[in-house]
Coordinates of C-alpha atoms in Angstrom, one line a residue:
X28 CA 196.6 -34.9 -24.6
X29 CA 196.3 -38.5 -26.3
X30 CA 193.1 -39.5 -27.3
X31 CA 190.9 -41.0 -24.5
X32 CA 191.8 -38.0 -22.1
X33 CA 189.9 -36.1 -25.0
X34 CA 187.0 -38.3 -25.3
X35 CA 186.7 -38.1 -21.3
X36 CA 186.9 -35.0 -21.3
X37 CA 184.1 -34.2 -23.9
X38 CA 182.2 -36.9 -21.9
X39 CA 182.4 -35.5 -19.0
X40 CA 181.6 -31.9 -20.4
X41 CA 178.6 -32.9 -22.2
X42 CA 177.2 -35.2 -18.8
X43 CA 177.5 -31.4 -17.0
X44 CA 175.5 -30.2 -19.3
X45 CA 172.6 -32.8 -19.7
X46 CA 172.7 -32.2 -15.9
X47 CA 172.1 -28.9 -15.9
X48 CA 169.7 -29.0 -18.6
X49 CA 167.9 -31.3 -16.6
X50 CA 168.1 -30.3 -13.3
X51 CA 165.7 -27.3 -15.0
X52 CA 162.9 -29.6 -15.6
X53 CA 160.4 -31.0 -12.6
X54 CA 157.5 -31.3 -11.5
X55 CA 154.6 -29.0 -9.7
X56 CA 154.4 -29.3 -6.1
X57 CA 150.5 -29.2 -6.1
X58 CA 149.4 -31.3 -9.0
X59 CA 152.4 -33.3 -10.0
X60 CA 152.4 -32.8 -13.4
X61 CA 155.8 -31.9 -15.4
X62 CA 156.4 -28.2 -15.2
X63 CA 156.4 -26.4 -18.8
X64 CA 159.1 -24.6 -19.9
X65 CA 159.3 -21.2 -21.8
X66 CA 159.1 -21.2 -25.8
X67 CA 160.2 -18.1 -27.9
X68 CA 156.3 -16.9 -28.0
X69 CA 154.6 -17.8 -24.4
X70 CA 156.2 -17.8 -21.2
X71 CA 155.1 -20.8 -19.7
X72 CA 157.0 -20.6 -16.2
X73 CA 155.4 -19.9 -12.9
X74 CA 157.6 -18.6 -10.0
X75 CA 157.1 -18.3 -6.2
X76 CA 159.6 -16.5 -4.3
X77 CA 159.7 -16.2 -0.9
X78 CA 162.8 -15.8 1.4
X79 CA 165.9 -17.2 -0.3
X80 CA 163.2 -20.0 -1.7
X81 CA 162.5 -20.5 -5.4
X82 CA 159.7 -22.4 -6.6
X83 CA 158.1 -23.5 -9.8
X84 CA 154.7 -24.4 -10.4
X85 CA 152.2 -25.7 -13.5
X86 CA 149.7 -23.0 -13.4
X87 CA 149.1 -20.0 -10.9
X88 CA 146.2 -21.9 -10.2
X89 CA 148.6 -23.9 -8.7
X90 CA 150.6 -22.1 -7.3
X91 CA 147.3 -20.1 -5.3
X92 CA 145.7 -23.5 -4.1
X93 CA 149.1 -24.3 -2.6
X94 CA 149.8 -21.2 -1.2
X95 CA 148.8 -22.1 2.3
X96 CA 151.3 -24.1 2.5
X97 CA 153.7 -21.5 2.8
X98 CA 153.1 -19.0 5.8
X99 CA 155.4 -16.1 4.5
X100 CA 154.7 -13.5 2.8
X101 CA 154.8 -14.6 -1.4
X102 CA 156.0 -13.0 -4.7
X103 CA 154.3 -14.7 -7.6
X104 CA 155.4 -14.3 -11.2
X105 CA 153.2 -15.2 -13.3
X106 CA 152.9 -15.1 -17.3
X107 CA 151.5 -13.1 -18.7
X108 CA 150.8 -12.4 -22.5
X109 CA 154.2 -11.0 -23.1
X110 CA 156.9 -12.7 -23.1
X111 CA 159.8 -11.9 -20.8
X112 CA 156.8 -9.9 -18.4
X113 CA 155.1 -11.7 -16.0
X114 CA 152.3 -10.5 -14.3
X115 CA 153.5 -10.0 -10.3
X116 CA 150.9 -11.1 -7.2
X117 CA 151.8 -10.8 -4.0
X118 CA 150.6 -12.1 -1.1
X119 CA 151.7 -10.1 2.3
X120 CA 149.8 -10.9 5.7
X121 CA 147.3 -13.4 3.7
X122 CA 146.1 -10.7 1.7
X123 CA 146.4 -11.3 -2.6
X124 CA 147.4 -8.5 -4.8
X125 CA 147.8 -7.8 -8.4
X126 CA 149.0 -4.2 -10.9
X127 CA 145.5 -3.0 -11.4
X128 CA 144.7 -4.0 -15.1
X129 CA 145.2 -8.1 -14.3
X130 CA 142.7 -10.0 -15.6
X131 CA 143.1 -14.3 -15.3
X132 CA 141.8 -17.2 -17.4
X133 CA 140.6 -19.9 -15.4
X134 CA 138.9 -22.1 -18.0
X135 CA 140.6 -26.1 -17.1
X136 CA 138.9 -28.7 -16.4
X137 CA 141.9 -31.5 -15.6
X138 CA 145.2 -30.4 -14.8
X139 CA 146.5 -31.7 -17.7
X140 CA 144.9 -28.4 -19.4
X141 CA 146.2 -26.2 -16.4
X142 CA 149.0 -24.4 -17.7
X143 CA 147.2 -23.6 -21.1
X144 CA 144.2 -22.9 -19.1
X145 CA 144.8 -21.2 -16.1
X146 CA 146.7 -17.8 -16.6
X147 CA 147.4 -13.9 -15.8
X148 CA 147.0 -11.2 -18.0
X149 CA 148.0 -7.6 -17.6
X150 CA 145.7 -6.4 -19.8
X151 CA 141.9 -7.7 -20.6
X152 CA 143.3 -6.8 -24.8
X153 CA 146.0 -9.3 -23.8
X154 CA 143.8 -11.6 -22.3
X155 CA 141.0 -11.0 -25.1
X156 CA 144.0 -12.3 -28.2
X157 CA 145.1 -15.1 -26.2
X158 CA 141.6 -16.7 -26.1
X159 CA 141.1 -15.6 -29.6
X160 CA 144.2 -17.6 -30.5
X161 CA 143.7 -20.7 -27.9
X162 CA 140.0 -21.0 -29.1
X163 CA 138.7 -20.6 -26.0
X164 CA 135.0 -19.9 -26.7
X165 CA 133.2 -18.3 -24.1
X166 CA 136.1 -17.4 -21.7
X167 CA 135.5 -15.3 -19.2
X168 CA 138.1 -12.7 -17.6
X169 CA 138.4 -12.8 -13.8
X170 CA 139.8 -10.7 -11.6
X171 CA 141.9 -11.5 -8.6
X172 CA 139.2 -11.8 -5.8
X173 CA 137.3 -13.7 -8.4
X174 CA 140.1 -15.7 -9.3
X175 CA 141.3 -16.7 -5.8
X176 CA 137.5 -17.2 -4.8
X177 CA 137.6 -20.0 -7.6
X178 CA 140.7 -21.9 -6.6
X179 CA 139.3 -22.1 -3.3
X180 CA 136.8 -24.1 -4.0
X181 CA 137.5 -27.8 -4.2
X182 CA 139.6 -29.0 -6.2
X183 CA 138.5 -29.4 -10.2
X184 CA 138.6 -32.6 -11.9
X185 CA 141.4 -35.0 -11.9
X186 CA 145.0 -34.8 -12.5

């Protein structure tokens, strides 16, 4: 292989995978905003699943203000305090449900803040270190009816 088959071959290798780095990234389909990826210590990704669909969104804020959007029934994954465990709600026949011990931070004022701001835990201990950590004085954890109660409100601040 002489030399500029190489180099358009490495080109064209390394454009495939820019792509499909990129193809990764987006934005929410409620507020717009860039979706935010995983790191190594927080899961940052919020997944709707419904049918053969697959959707990412901000916050679960989000993804609950949206939801009526969708008349299926929903599988949210949410994360949670552990990384690699999301916290699953489902909604089946309009009706919200979390595992039992879910607590959620709903603490944003702008979207911006959303996905720092607006979260599931599976535990109220999870929930308690991660406002320890963010600084988030005066927190209060909600549960699900409480939660969903508060999105449905209008909406909070700007984007």
């Amino acid at each position: 292989m002489n030399t500029f088959a190489k180099l358009a071959l490495v080109s064209s290798l390394t454009l495939g995978i820019v792509t499909m780095a990129s193809a990764h990234e987006g934005e929410c389909p409620y507020c717009k905003l860039k979706l935010v990826q995983n790191t190594k210590d927080q899961d940052n990704e919020v997944v709707v699943k419904f049918g053969n669909k697959r959707i990412e969104y901000r916050c679960v804020w989000c993804v609950v203000k949206d939801a009526g959007r969708y008349k299926n029934d929903l599988v949210v994954y949410a994360p949670s305090e552990k990384v690699g465990e999301p916290v699953v709600l489902k909604r089946t026949d309009g009706k919200w449900s979390a595992p039992a011990n879910t607590v959620f931070l709903n603490t944003f004022k702008k979207h911006v803040d959303c996905c720092a701001q607006a979260r599931a835990f599976a535990t109220k201990d999870g929930f308690d270190k991660y406002v320890a950590a963010q600084k988030l004085d005066g927190a209060k954890p909600y549960s699900l009816d409480e939660f969903v109660t508060m999105v449905a409100k209008p909406d909070k601040g700007g984007q």
